[in-house]
PDB file of C-alpha atoms in Angstrom:
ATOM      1  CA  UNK A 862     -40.131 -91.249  38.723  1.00 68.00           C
ATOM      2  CA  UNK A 863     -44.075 -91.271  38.471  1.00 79.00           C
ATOM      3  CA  UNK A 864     -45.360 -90.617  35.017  1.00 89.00           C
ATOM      4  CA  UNK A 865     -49.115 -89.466  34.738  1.00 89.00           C
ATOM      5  CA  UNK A 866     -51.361 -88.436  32.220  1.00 92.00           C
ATOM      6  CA  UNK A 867     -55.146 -87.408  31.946  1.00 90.00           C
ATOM      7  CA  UNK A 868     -56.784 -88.871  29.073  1.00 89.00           C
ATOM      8  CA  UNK A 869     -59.296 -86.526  28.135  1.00 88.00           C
ATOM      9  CA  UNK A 870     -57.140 -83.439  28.245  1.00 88.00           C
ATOM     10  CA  UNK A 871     -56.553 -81.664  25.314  1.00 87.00           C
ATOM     11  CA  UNK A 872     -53.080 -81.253  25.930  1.00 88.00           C
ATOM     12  CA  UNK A 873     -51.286 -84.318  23.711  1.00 92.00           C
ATOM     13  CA  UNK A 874     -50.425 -87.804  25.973  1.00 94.00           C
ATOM     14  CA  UNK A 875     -47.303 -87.123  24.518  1.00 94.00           C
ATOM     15  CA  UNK A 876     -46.667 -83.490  25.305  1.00 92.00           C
ATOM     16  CA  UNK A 877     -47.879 -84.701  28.879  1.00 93.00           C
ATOM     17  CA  UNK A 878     -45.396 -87.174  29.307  1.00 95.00           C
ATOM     18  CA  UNK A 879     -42.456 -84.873  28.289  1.00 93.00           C
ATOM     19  CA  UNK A 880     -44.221 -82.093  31.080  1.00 91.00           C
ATOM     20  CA  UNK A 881     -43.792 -85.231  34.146  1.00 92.00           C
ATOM     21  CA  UNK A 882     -39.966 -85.306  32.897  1.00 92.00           C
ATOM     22  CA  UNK A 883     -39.788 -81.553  32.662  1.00 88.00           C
ATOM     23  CA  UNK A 884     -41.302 -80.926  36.053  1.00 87.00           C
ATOM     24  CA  UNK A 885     -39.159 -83.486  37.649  1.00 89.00           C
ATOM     25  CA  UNK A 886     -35.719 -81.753  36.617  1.00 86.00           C
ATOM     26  CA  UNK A 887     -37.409 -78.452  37.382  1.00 81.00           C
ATOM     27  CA  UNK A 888     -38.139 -79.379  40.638  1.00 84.00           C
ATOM     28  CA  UNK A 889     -34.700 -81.676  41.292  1.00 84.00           C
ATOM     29  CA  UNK A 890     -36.223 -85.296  40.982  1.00 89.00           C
ATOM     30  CA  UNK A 891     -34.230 -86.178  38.754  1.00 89.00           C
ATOM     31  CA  UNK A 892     -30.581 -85.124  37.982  1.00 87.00           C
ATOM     32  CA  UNK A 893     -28.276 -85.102  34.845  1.00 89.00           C
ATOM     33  CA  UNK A 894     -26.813 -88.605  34.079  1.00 89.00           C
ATOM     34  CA  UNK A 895     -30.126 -90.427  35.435  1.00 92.00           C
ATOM     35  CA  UNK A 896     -31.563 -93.072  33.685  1.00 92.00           C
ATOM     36  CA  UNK A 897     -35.047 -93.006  32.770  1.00 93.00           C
ATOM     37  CA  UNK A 898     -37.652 -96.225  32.533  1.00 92.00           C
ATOM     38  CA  UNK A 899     -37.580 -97.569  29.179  1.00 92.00           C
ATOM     39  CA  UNK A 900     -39.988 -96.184  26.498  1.00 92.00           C
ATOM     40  CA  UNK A 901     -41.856 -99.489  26.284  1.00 93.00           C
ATOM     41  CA  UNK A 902     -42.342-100.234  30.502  1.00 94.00           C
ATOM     42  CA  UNK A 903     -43.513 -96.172  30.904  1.00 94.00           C
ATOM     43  CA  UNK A 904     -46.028 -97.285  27.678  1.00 95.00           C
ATOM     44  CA  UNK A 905     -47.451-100.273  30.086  1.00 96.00           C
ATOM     45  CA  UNK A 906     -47.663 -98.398  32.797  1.00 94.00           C
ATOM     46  CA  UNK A 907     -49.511 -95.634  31.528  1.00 94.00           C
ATOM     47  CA  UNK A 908     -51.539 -97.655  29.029  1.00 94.00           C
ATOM     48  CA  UNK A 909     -50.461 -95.761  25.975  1.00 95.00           C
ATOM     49  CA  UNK A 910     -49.127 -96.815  22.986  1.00 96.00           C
ATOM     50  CA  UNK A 911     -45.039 -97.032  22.988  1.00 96.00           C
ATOM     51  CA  UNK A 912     -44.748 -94.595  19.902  1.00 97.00           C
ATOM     52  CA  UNK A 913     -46.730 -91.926  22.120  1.00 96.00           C
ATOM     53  CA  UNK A 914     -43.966 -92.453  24.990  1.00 96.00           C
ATOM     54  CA  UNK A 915     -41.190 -91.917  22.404  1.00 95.00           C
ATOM     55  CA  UNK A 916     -42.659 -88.623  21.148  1.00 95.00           C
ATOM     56  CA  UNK A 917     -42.683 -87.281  24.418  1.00 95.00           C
ATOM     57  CA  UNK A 918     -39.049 -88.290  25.191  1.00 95.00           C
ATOM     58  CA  UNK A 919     -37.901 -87.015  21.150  1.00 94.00           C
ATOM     59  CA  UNK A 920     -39.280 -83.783  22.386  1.00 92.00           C
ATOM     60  CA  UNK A 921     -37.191 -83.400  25.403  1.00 92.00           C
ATOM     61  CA  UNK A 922     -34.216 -84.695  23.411  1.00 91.00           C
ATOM     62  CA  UNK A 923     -34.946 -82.125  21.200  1.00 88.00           C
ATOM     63  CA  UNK A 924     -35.098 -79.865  23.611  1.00 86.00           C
ATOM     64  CA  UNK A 925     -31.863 -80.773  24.925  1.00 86.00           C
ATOM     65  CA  UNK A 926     -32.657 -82.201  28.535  1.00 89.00           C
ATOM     66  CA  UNK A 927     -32.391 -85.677  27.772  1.00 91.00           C
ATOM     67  CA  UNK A 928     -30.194 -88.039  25.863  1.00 91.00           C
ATOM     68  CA  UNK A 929     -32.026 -90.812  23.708  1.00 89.00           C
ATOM     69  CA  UNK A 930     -29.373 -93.676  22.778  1.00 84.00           C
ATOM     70  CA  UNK A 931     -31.305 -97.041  20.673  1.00 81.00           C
ATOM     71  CA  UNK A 932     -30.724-100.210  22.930  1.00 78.00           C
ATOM     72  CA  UNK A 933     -29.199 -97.800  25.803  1.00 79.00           C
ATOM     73  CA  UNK A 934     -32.638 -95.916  27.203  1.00 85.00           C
ATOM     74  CA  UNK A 935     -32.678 -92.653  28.173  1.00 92.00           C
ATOM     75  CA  UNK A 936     -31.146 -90.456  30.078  1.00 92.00           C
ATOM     76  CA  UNK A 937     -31.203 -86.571  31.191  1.00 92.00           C
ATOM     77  CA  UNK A 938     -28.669 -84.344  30.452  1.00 89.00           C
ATOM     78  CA  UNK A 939     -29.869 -80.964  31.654  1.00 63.00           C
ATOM     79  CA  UNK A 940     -27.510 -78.986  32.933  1.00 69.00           C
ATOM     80  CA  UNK A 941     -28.262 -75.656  34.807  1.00 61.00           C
ATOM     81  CA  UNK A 942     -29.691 -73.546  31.837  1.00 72.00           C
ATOM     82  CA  UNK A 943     -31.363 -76.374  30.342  1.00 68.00           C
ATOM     83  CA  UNK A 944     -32.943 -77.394  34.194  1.00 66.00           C
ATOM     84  CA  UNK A 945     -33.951 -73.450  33.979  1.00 75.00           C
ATOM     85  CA  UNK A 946     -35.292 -73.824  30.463  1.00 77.00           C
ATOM     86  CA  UNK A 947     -37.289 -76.193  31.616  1.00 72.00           C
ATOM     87  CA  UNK A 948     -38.860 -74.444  34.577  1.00 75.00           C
ATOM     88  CA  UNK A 949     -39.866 -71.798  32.285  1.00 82.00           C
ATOM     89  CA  UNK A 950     -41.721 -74.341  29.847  1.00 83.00           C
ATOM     90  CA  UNK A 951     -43.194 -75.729  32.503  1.00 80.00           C
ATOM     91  CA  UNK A 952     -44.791 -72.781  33.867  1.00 84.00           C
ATOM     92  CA  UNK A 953     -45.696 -71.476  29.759  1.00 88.00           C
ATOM     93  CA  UNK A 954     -47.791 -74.924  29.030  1.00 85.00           C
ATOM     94  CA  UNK A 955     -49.391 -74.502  32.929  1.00 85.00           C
ATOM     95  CA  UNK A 956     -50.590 -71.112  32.021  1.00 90.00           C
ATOM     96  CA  UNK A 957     -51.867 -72.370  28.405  1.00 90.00           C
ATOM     97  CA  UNK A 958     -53.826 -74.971  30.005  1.00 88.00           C
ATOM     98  CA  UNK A 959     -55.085 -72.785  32.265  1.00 90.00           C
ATOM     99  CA  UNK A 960     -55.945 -70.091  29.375  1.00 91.00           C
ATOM    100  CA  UNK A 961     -58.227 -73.107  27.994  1.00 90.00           C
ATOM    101  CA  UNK A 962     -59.898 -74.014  30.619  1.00 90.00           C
ATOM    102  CA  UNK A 963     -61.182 -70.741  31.040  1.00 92.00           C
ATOM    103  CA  UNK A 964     -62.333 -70.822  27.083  1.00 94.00           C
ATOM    104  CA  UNK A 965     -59.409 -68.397  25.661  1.00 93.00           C
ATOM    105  CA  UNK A 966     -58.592 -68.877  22.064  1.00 93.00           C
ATOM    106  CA  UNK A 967     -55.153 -69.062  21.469  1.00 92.00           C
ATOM    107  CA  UNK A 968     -55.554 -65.470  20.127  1.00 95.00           C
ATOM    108  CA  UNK A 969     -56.941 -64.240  22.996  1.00 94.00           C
ATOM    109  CA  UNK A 970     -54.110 -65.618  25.255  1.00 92.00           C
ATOM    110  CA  UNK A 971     -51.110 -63.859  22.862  1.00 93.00           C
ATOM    111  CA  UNK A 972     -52.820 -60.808  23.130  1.00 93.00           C
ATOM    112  CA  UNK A 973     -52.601 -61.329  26.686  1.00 91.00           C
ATOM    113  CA  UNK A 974     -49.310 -61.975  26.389  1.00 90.00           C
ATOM    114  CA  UNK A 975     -48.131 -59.233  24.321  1.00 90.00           C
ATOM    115  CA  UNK A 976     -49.999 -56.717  26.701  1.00 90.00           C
ATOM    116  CA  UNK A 977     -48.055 -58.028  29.456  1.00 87.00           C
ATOM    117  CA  UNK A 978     -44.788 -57.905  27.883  1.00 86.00           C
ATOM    118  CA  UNK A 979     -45.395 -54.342  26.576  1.00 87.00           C
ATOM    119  CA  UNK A 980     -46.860 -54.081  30.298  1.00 86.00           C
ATOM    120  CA  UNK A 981     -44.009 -55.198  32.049  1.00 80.00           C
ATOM    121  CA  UNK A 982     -40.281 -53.370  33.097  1.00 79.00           C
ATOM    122  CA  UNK A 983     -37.573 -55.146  31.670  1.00 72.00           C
ATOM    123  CA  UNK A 984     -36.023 -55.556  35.548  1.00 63.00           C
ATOM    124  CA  UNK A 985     -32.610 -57.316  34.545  1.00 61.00           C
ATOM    125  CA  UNK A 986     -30.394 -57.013  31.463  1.00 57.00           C
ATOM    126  CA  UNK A 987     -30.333 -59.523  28.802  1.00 55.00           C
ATOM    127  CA  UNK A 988     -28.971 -63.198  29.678  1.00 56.00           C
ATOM    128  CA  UNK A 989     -25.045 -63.572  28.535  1.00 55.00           C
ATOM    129  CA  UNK A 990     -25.162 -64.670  25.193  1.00 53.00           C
ATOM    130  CA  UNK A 991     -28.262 -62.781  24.190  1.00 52.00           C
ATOM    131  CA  UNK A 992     -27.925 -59.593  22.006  1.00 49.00           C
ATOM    132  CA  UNK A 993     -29.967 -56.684  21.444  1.00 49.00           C
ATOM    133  CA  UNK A 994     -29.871 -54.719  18.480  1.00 48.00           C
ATOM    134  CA  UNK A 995     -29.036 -51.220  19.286  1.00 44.00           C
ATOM    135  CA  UNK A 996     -31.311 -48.622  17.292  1.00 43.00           C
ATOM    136  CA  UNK A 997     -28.378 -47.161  14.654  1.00 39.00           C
ATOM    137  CA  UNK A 998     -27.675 -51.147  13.273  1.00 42.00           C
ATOM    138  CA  UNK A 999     -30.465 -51.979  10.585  1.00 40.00           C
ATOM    139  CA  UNK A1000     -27.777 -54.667   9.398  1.00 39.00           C
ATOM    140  CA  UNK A1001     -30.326 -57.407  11.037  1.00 40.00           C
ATOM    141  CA  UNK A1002     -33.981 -55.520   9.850  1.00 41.00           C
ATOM    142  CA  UNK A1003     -32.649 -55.511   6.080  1.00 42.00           C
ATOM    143  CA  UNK A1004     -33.524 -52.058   6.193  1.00 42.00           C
ATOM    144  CA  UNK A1005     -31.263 -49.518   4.391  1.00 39.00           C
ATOM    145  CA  UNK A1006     -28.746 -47.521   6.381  1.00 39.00           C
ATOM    146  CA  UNK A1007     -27.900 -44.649   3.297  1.00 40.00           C
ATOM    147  CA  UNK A1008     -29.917 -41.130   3.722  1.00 42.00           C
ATOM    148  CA  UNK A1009     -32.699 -41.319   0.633  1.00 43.00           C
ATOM    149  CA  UNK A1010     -31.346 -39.820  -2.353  1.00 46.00           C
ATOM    150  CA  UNK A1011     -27.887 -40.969  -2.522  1.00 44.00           C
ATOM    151  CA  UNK A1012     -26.552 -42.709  -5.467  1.00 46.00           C
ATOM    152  CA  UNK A1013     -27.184 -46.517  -5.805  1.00 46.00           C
ATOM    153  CA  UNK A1014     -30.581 -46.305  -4.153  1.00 44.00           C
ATOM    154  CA  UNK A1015     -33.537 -47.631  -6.184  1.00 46.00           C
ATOM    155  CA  UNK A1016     -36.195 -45.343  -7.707  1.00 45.00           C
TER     156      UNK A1016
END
C-alpha cells in the first residue's frame, strides 16, 4: 500500500495518513483481514514522526475500519458498511479541501451545505437501522405532548 502525504497542507499528516488507508478500502486495495505496515516503518518512509502515524491509524480504529492490536500491527476490518462509510468520508474531507483552497471559511462551506441538503430530494428512504421521528412523537424533542392548560402543566 503507498502512503503519501503533502507537507504543507493544512489538512493534519495524520488525518492524511488515515485518508491513504480510507481511500484504499474505498477503492478495494486493501481488504478486511489485511495487514498493514507497521506504525514505525510507514513513520520512515514518510519521514514523520511515529506518534503522527499512530494518530492516523487510532482514527481509523476509531472509526471502526481497522483493528490496532500492541506487538500484533494493524489490520482492517471494514466490512461492507464500514468500506461504504469510508467512501463517504473520503469524498466529505475531498470537498473540504477543496472548499479551502478556494478561501471558504468553514462557515461559508456549512452554509453551503445546509442549502444543499434543504436543496436536495430525499431520493431513497432511510438506511435500515436509521429512524425518523414521525411529527405526533415529541418523546425525543423534550417537548410537551399535553394541550396547554391541562392540569400538571407549569405556569
Amino acid at each position: 500500500m503507498l502512503f503519501r502525504v503533502l507537507p504543507g497542507s493544512p489538512v493534519p499528516l495524520g488525518e492524511q495518513i488515515a485518508a491513504c488507508v480510507r481511500g484504499a478500502i474505498a477503492s478495494g486495495t486493501v481488504t478486511p483481514g489485511e495487514r498493514l505496515p507497521p506504525a514505525r516503518e510507514v513513520a520512515e518512509s514518510l519521514g514523520v514522526n511515529v506518534h503522527t502515524v499512530l494518530r492516523g491509524y487510532q482514527r481509523l480504529r476509531d472509526e471502526g475500519l481497522m483493528e490496532l492490536r500492541r506487538g500484533r500491527g494493524a489490520a482492517i476490518t471494514a466490512n461492507p458498511g464500514a468500506a461504504n462509510q469510508a467512501r463517504l468520508t473520503e469524498a466529505v474531507h475531498s470537498l473540504i479541501s477543496q472548499a479551502r483552497e478556494l478561501g471558504l471559511t468553514d462557515k461559508e462551506f456549512l452554509e453551503l451545505v445546509q442549502g444543499g441538503l434543504a436543496d436536495a430530494p430525499v431520493a431513497t428512504p432511510p438506511a435500515p437501522g436509521h429512524r425518523t421521528l414521525p411529527a405526533s412523537d415529541h418523546s425525543r424533542t423534550g417537548a410537551s405532548s399535553r394541550p396547554s392548560g391541562q392540569p400538571g402543566e407549569g405556569p
